[in-house]
XYZ file of C-alpha atoms in Angstrom:
598
model
C 46.509 48.051 107.437
C 43.615 50.502 107.511
C 45.939 53.180 108.825
C 48.421 52.626 105.935
C 45.634 52.861 103.335
C 44.249 56.008 104.937
C 47.724 57.578 104.995
C 48.289 56.807 101.272
C 44.946 58.374 100.298
C 45.725 61.518 102.311
C 49.199 61.741 100.749
C 47.768 61.434 97.196
C 45.138 64.131 97.799
C 47.726 66.452 99.402
C 50.104 65.926 96.499
C 47.448 66.792 93.909
C 46.192 69.872 95.732
C 49.659 71.208 96.501
C 50.806 70.539 92.923
C 47.905 72.596 91.571
C 48.560 75.383 94.092
C 52.297 75.609 93.391
C 51.735 75.403 89.623
C 49.360 78.376 89.862
C 51.889 80.273 91.941
C 54.648 79.419 89.421
C 52.429 80.604 86.573
C 51.741 83.912 88.330
C 55.419 84.584 89.004
C 56.447 83.480 85.515
C 53.823 85.726 83.912
C 55.191 88.718 85.848
C 58.732 87.871 84.765
C 57.655 87.422 81.157
C 55.859 90.794 81.127
C 58.960 92.568 82.397
C 61.315 90.875 79.912
C 58.965 91.359 76.938
C 58.516 95.029 77.811
C 62.287 95.366 78.019
C 62.665 93.954 74.499
C 60.020 96.320 73.095
C 61.499 99.369 74.823
C 64.998 98.450 73.684
C 63.990 98.345 70.001
C 61.621 101.306 70.335
C 64.551 103.417 71.561
C 66.250 103.027 68.183
C 63.049 103.229 66.077
C 63.015 107.041 66.102
C 66.773 107.424 65.524
C 66.894 107.045 61.670
C 63.984 109.473 60.977
C 65.573 112.096 63.224
C 69.015 111.670 61.690
C 67.562 111.823 58.187
C 66.658 115.483 58.800
C 70.239 116.565 59.493
C 71.808 118.719 56.773
C 75.280 117.192 57.179
C 73.904 113.716 56.433
C 72.135 115.093 53.334
C 75.482 116.517 52.124
C 77.263 113.198 52.810
C 74.813 111.348 50.560
C 74.626 114.134 47.971
C 78.428 114.526 47.632
C 79.431 110.871 48.323
C 81.692 112.008 51.203
C 82.979 108.613 52.266
C 85.525 109.681 54.891
C 83.260 112.244 56.532
C 80.349 109.826 56.416
C 82.449 107.154 58.092
C 83.368 109.556 60.925
C 79.750 110.678 61.394
C 78.579 107.032 61.420
C 81.142 106.175 64.102
C 80.013 109.113 66.261
C 76.328 108.172 65.922
C 77.041 104.510 66.688
C 79.215 105.406 69.655
C 76.716 107.813 71.200
C 73.593 105.724 70.586
C 75.044 102.275 71.240
C 73.979 100.978 67.828
C 75.966 98.126 66.296
C 76.153 99.630 62.809
C 75.208 102.867 61.080
C 75.529 103.265 57.308
C 74.524 105.672 54.526
C 73.227 104.251 51.228
C 72.464 105.801 47.840
C 69.032 105.246 46.211
C 70.526 102.826 43.709
C 71.991 100.697 46.528
C 75.594 101.946 46.723
C 76.979 102.137 50.310
C 78.550 105.559 50.881
C 79.950 104.972 54.362
C 79.645 102.687 57.408
C 81.163 102.649 60.857
C 82.199 98.969 60.514
C 84.721 97.219 58.312
C 83.247 95.358 55.387
C 83.412 91.780 56.682
C 81.583 92.690 59.942
C 78.939 94.827 58.242
C 75.424 93.768 57.322
C 75.481 96.470 54.656
C 78.500 94.774 53.148
C 76.620 91.487 52.772
C 74.226 92.912 50.220
C 70.691 94.150 49.994
C 69.359 90.614 50.401
C 70.005 90.780 54.144
C 67.665 93.736 54.646
C 65.718 93.943 51.406
C 62.245 94.184 52.983
C 63.280 97.109 55.167
C 64.912 98.874 52.187
C 61.798 98.380 50.104
C 59.642 100.008 52.808
C 62.075 102.930 52.985
C 61.843 103.398 49.178
C 58.108 103.840 49.698
C 58.738 106.654 52.190
C 58.057 104.587 55.297
C 60.353 103.504 58.146
C 61.797 100.174 57.119
C 62.444 97.545 59.732
C 63.700 93.983 59.415
C 65.207 91.219 61.515
C 68.664 90.041 60.415
C 69.793 86.612 61.597
C 73.462 85.942 62.198
C 75.215 83.565 59.807
C 77.824 82.414 62.321
C 75.548 81.478 65.211
C 75.850 84.837 66.961
C 73.104 87.107 68.244
C 70.554 88.382 65.714
C 70.165 92.071 64.941
C 67.395 94.442 63.893
C 67.657 97.035 61.104
C 65.811 100.363 60.896
C 66.044 102.277 57.575
C 64.691 105.788 56.917
C 64.725 107.744 53.601
C 66.794 110.949 53.411
C 64.841 113.554 51.471
C 64.658 117.309 51.043
C 61.516 118.422 49.292
C 61.072 116.219 46.276
C 64.758 115.283 46.099
C 65.605 111.724 47.255
C 69.249 111.476 48.399
C 69.273 107.944 49.717
C 68.824 106.168 53.038
C 70.259 106.071 56.555
C 70.219 102.688 58.307
C 70.762 101.754 61.970
C 71.399 98.162 62.980
C 70.890 97.140 66.632
C 72.209 93.883 68.080
C 69.851 91.794 70.223
C 72.832 90.603 72.277
C 72.137 93.220 74.983
C 68.585 91.859 75.360
C 69.950 88.325 75.640
C 72.421 89.466 78.300
C 69.569 90.950 80.343
C 67.613 87.704 79.932
C 70.649 85.737 81.089
C 70.075 87.148 84.587
C 66.772 85.242 84.769
C 66.745 81.641 85.988
C 63.963 80.827 83.517
C 64.522 79.988 79.835
C 63.360 82.820 77.537
C 62.998 82.910 73.755
C 61.629 85.411 71.247
C 60.322 83.891 68.016
C 59.293 85.621 64.793
C 56.161 85.007 62.723
C 57.819 81.930 61.180
C 58.473 80.319 64.551
C 62.256 80.898 64.401
C 64.089 81.767 67.621
C 65.558 85.273 67.155
C 66.616 86.011 70.753
C 67.175 83.736 73.755
C 69.221 83.294 76.904
C 70.212 79.813 75.662
C 72.941 80.282 73.037
C 72.329 76.856 71.464
C 68.704 77.785 70.597
C 69.591 80.691 68.266
C 68.098 80.210 64.834
C 66.226 77.014 65.839
C 62.517 76.488 65.379
C 60.344 76.704 68.464
C 58.514 73.444 67.746
C 60.335 70.312 66.557
C 59.662 69.143 63.035
C 59.428 65.511 62.074
C 59.830 64.579 58.425
C 58.007 61.533 57.122
C 59.932 58.976 55.114
C 58.169 56.066 53.394
C 55.070 56.638 55.492
C 56.975 56.570 58.799
C 58.139 59.466 61.004
C 61.851 60.186 60.941
C 63.780 60.389 64.195
C 65.549 63.741 63.631
C 64.295 66.807 65.543
C 65.473 70.355 65.018
C 63.263 72.382 67.383
C 63.308 73.641 70.981
C 60.068 71.953 72.105
C 59.758 68.187 71.776
C 56.175 67.756 73.020
C 53.287 69.839 74.395
C 50.261 68.902 76.504
C 47.636 70.472 78.729
C 47.357 69.697 82.439
C 44.247 71.330 83.901
C 44.750 75.086 83.186
C 48.492 74.867 82.583
C 50.428 74.315 79.372
C 53.370 71.944 79.891
C 56.177 71.072 77.491
C 59.077 68.670 77.269
C 62.168 70.300 75.738
C 64.747 68.624 73.564
C 68.037 67.367 75.082
C 69.811 68.192 77.251
C 66.804 69.825 79.016
C 64.497 66.811 78.599
C 64.881 65.477 82.142
C 62.053 67.562 83.574
C 58.839 69.229 82.470
C 58.536 72.978 81.925
C 55.545 75.260 82.220
C 55.185 77.352 79.042
C 53.977 80.997 79.205
C 53.493 83.038 76.006
C 53.055 86.735 75.278
C 52.539 88.355 71.872
C 54.375 91.450 70.636
C 51.963 92.825 67.967
C 54.217 95.674 66.872
C 57.066 93.307 66.009
C 54.786 90.403 65.068
C 56.866 88.324 67.487
C 56.076 86.133 70.428
C 58.058 85.915 73.692
C 57.948 82.525 75.418
C 59.090 81.643 78.953
C 59.834 78.087 80.100
C 59.587 77.716 83.897
C 61.131 74.601 85.433
C 58.510 72.556 87.335
C 61.067 70.465 89.229
C 60.596 72.623 92.301
C 56.805 72.269 92.035
C 57.146 68.504 91.947
C 59.533 68.580 94.891
C 57.193 70.796 96.892
C 54.262 68.494 96.093
C 56.272 65.505 97.320
C 57.145 67.396 100.487
C 53.456 68.190 100.975
C 52.604 64.501 100.629
C 55.310 63.581 103.134
C 54.019 66.226 105.529
C 50.517 64.814 105.170
C 51.826 61.322 106.001
C 53.731 62.687 108.954
C 50.610 64.472 110.160
C 48.740 61.188 110.015
C 51.492 59.506 112.008
C 51.565 62.348 114.479
C 47.794 62.390 114.828
C 47.691 58.675 115.570
C 50.425 59.109 118.109
C 48.589 61.963 119.796
C 45.688 59.716 120.751
C 48.052 57.259 122.380
C 49.966 60.063 124.070
C 46.815 61.678 125.499
C 46.214 58.953 128.077
C 49.898 58.621 128.853
C 50.183 62.376 129.246
C 47.303 62.475 131.720
C 48.945 59.826 133.860
C 52.278 61.631 133.740
C 50.614 64.977 134.443
C 49.131 63.686 137.670
C 52.496 62.251 138.649
C 54.243 65.503 137.769
C 51.772 67.555 139.800
C 52.614 65.492 142.843
C 56.342 65.881 142.185
C 55.971 69.627 141.568
C 54.237 70.049 144.888
C 57.107 68.344 146.676
C 59.641 70.360 144.691
C 57.821 73.622 145.449
C 57.959 72.931 149.165
C 61.690 72.231 148.988
C 62.275 75.295 146.806
C 60.398 77.554 149.210
C 62.578 76.347 152.054
C 65.732 77.056 149.993
C 64.420 80.516 149.077
C 63.936 81.421 152.746
C 67.428 80.186 153.526
C 68.948 82.044 150.597
C 67.098 85.232 151.580
C 68.664 85.129 155.017
C 72.114 84.650 153.482
C 71.591 87.585 151.080
C 70.466 89.834 153.942
C 73.628 88.982 155.834
C 75.787 89.591 152.744
C 74.083 92.950 152.102
C 74.829 94.062 155.640
C 78.499 93.045 155.262
C 78.697 94.780 151.883
C 77.244 98.004 153.306
C 79.823 97.904 156.119
C 82.609 97.382 153.562
C 81.354 100.336 151.504
C 81.440 102.586 154.578
C 84.954 101.421 155.386
C 86.087 102.093 151.803
C 84.598 105.601 151.885
C 86.468 106.358 155.097
C 89.690 104.943 153.603
C 89.220 107.035 150.460
C 88.816 110.221 152.491
C 91.921 109.376 154.474
C 93.779 108.715 151.215
C 92.725 112.114 149.887
C 93.965 113.819 153.055
C 97.233 111.885 152.843
C 97.639 112.824 149.211
C 97.054 116.486 149.999
C 99.704 116.209 152.699
C 102.120 114.612 150.241
C 101.541 117.456 147.801
C 102.259 120.031 150.498
C 105.305 118.075 151.659
C 106.581 117.866 148.123
C 106.255 121.630 147.774
C 108.122 122.210 151.029
C 110.807 119.771 149.920
C 111.127 121.681 146.661
C 111.464 124.920 148.591
C 114.172 123.327 150.721
C 116.121 122.436 147.602
C 115.741 125.981 146.330
C 116.668 127.682 149.616
C 120.422 127.607 149.045
C 120.120 129.082 145.578
C 117.472 131.639 146.596
C 119.649 132.851 149.477
C 121.993 134.147 146.774
C 119.086 136.108 145.291
C 118.549 137.796 148.668
C 122.249 138.338 149.464
C 122.910 140.138 146.210
C 120.140 142.791 146.731
C 121.188 143.192 150.405
C 124.774 143.884 149.404
C 123.607 146.341 146.795
C 121.325 148.070 149.342
C 124.246 148.457 151.775
C 126.485 149.902 149.061
C 123.858 152.357 147.818
C 122.974 153.445 151.402
C 126.630 154.223 152.199
C 126.937 156.135 148.923
C 123.758 158.076 149.729
C 125.134 158.987 153.178
C 128.365 160.268 151.670
C 126.532 162.182 148.956
C 124.176 163.833 151.460
C 127.123 164.918 153.628
C 128.759 166.329 150.484
C 125.610 168.263 149.635
C 124.912 166.228 146.488
C 121.282 165.415 147.333
C 120.181 164.804 143.722
C 122.705 161.963 143.305
C 121.719 160.661 146.735
C 118.086 160.397 145.586
C 119.158 158.139 142.701
C 120.893 155.785 145.143
C 117.799 155.725 147.354
C 115.668 154.872 144.292
C 117.905 151.919 143.545
C 117.520 150.792 147.151
C 113.714 150.909 146.797
C 113.915 148.791 143.594
C 116.024 146.155 145.357
C 113.548 146.009 148.234
C 110.617 145.544 145.809
C 112.482 142.686 144.081
C 113.016 140.928 147.419
C 109.325 141.448 148.283
C 108.229 139.864 144.993
C 110.393 136.792 145.628
C 108.993 136.524 149.141
C 105.403 136.854 147.905
C 105.917 134.064 145.371
C 107.391 131.776 148.025
C 104.492 132.544 150.358
C 101.909 131.724 147.690
C 103.733 128.537 146.709
C 103.748 127.149 150.241
C 100.064 127.606 151.004
C 97.605 124.748 150.408
C 95.674 124.636 147.158
C 91.919 124.980 146.914
C 89.568 122.707 144.955
C 87.711 125.202 142.718
C 88.630 125.998 139.111
C 89.216 129.588 137.974
C 90.911 131.338 135.047
C 94.697 131.337 135.486
C 97.075 133.147 133.137
C 99.659 130.602 131.992
C 102.384 133.186 131.380
C 102.178 134.394 135.026
C 102.563 130.831 136.360
C 105.552 130.223 134.090
C 107.182 133.480 135.293
C 106.763 132.387 138.929
C 108.309 128.972 138.238
C 111.235 130.525 136.350
C 111.830 133.022 139.183
C 111.838 130.250 141.806
C 114.099 127.950 139.803
C 116.198 130.672 138.227
C 119.121 130.453 140.660
C 119.459 126.699 140.166
C 119.251 127.124 136.403
C 122.035 129.722 136.518
C 124.232 127.416 138.618
C 123.764 124.557 136.132
C 124.076 126.822 133.064
C 120.664 125.781 131.723
C 119.434 127.567 128.605
C 115.708 128.385 129.034
C 113.386 128.910 126.051
C 109.784 130.067 126.491
C 107.699 129.925 123.307
C 104.371 131.717 123.751
C 103.026 133.918 120.972
C 99.841 134.770 122.877
C 100.624 135.619 126.522
C 96.945 136.246 127.288
C 96.051 132.521 127.258
C 94.130 131.549 130.385
C 93.183 128.055 131.494
C 90.664 126.722 133.995
C 92.931 125.600 136.840
C 94.319 126.712 140.210
C 97.283 129.043 140.528
C 99.027 127.002 143.238
C 98.211 123.577 141.772
C 99.408 124.485 138.277
C 102.579 125.996 139.771
C 103.181 122.779 141.712
C 102.918 120.700 138.508
C 105.350 122.915 136.575
C 107.757 122.981 139.563
C 107.740 119.147 139.644
C 108.422 118.965 135.899
C 111.194 121.621 136.202
C 112.782 119.768 139.118
C 112.731 116.445 137.245
C 114.247 118.095 134.153
C 117.059 119.723 136.162
C 117.793 116.432 137.984
C 117.929 114.565 134.655
C 120.378 117.063 133.092
C 122.965 117.219 135.887
C 125.585 115.570 133.659
C 124.256 117.008 130.368
C 126.452 119.220 128.191
C 124.621 122.354 127.085
C 121.392 121.659 129.005
C 118.278 123.115 127.387
C 114.673 123.437 128.623
C 111.899 124.610 126.305
C 108.412 125.598 127.515
C 105.856 126.241 124.762
C 102.230 127.327 125.132
C 99.682 127.262 122.331
C 95.918 127.157 121.817
C 94.266 124.204 120.034
C 90.517 124.529 119.408
C 88.973 124.921 122.901
C 92.056 123.742 124.815
C 95.414 125.143 125.851
C 98.491 122.896 125.469
C 101.669 123.342 127.540
C 104.701 121.369 126.315
C 107.653 120.958 128.734
C 110.748 119.595 126.922
C 114.430 119.045 127.687
C 117.463 117.602 125.917
C 118.323 115.173 128.711
C 118.551 111.373 128.434
C 114.737 111.009 128.359
C 112.734 108.048 129.683
C 113.490 104.490 128.456
C 110.685 102.898 126.448
C 110.423 99.944 128.820
C 109.502 102.167 131.783
C 107.595 104.991 130.024
C 104.245 103.390 130.830
C 104.991 103.356 134.589
C 106.345 106.868 135.216
C 103.028 108.144 136.593
C 102.674 105.271 139.084
C 103.155 106.183 142.778
C 106.634 105.441 144.256
C 108.076 104.638 140.818
C 111.381 106.401 140.170
C 114.465 105.990 138.005
C 116.617 108.064 140.370
C 119.213 106.577 142.666
C 118.256 105.523 146.208
C 117.842 108.557 148.481
C 117.324 111.047 145.634
C 113.525 110.744 145.331
C 110.403 108.886 146.475
C 108.764 108.586 143.045
C 105.760 110.745 144.002
C 106.385 113.891 141.930
C 104.929 112.750 138.610
C 102.181 110.766 140.349
C 101.090 113.891 142.255
C 101.317 116.033 139.106
C 99.199 113.512 137.161
C 96.551 113.529 139.916
C 96.517 117.354 140.067
C 95.995 117.698 136.293
C 93.254 115.053 136.385
C 91.521 117.002 139.196
C 91.761 120.084 136.960
C 89.817 118.095 134.297
C 92.879 118.043 132.065
C 95.426 115.554 130.722
C 99.116 114.950 131.419
C 101.014 112.598 129.109
C 104.595 111.756 128.153
C 106.076 111.958 124.639
C 109.506 111.731 123.063
C 110.922 115.253 122.675
C 112.324 116.630 119.424
C 115.255 117.842 121.548
C 116.190 114.237 122.285
C 115.010 114.110 125.909
C 111.665 113.973 127.679
C 108.512 115.881 126.728
C 105.554 116.251 129.084
C 102.346 117.590 127.557
C 99.688 119.312 129.704
C 96.245 119.813 128.139
C 93.767 122.081 129.989
C 90.479 123.697 129.072
C 90.824 127.164 127.558
C 88.999 129.697 129.776
C 88.151 131.800 126.706
C 86.052 128.926 125.324
C 83.436 129.292 128.088
C 80.084 130.719 127.001
C 77.967 133.203 128.935
C 77.952 136.802 130.058
C 81.473 138.079 130.787
C 80.170 140.051 133.792
C 78.540 136.961 135.270
C 81.816 135.060 134.747
C 83.731 137.797 136.490
C 81.383 137.624 139.523
C 81.562 133.819 139.574
C 85.365 133.718 139.289
C 85.587 136.290 142.077
C 83.931 133.818 144.428
C 86.465 131.092 143.593
C 89.860 130.772 145.146
C 92.896 128.563 144.998
């Protein structure tokens, strides 16, 4: 029982203290919000305060009033209203006649008569800036009128008036979660973010009938009272279910007052939560005393159990350490075995590349023999002609035949040199290689076969000086593989065509190898670079050509990919680094490249 009483007292004290703290915090935040919103209202109206006096000095406005130019005045009023954002601009003669307005008559304050803005007009007649609040007659937002006299010297031409709607201020206030109202010197609400409060009195009025108070209320506030340093109010329905904290700020220039109503429901909820927390703390505190002894007993028991567990864990750690040492030794042995296997794989791959080149040469041997037989026959013919010409004493004609013999021998030597270079093993270093020279070698080696098949060759290379970082032999091997695959694919093709194009893209050189053969089916295109994958018939290939070419280009730090050709067949794209993109001293490059070999 004592514990329950103590808990209730603690809860009541916590609720009071927290309520006061949160009310002070709410007042501080509400005051900051009210200052911002009140300053916004003042700045909004102050922006238009200087507009009528400035416009009154314009000569065109003087002429509008002097000459009663209705149409021109209407256009000028529309321009001023559109550029300034004012709701209405009108020009008025000294006797009260409206010359022009930017609004139609039924929407215009000027059209309602001088009674709507008489005080402001009277101030303007006295040479001062007239200003007056105009309440809406249909429950809409109120507006504010500024009127300035239009004079030149002693001549009085009339007035220019600017009416500004307070709806924009109310829209800005609508973003606030608090209720805001601006009231004039008579206590009438002139601006608010609660549409139903427009035109109402701030404080409710009660009319006495026969000595008793009537029940009707027509104000925003139903009741006020002080609670410590805070002013609290109860609003009229439907906002009468909770109390509001009321914060006020005067606007001396306008003779208005801006009032903010902050909902205290959250303060009450936070105070209740504080009381509940206080009760829970009491419950927890009482439980802590009981738990202290129990915890000591359990701590001693746990220490004993932890000691046993530590001994078992240490034994498992030693056992696990031995297992990890054994696994590390096995893993190291496996790594060594994999390194040896990788080296053997590299040697085997190099052998496959060399074998593939020799196999390619074997396929070309029959066709190349024709290239040698033709020069040999020509040499024999020219030598016999030279012998006859020498015996006839025609030595000058004999020299021409001997020159042709020398040309034939040089052609055979060039073919032999290319074959010799193609058969040797490739190096591993990268050096500048002229693409056009490699293409010429490949075309010379495959030329006889192309002639036999009637293949039309197209080489598209605007800049024949393009060099790539590669190896002469390795790049030749790749192009030979692609040429061989293209020729094999077009054995039954009518009008076979092979196009080789070379171009430079940024810091890379791109070689496109295309044909008009049947191409590669979409369902196998992703596997063409896999080892031992082939679409040829059994006995016609091992499926290593494209795999070897892909590996060679990757070793050259380039890219080999397959695309669909515009010619209708296959298109293989080779991307290599452009040698011209390297930076540094050209002489140093020349020395460095001289040390490399392929």
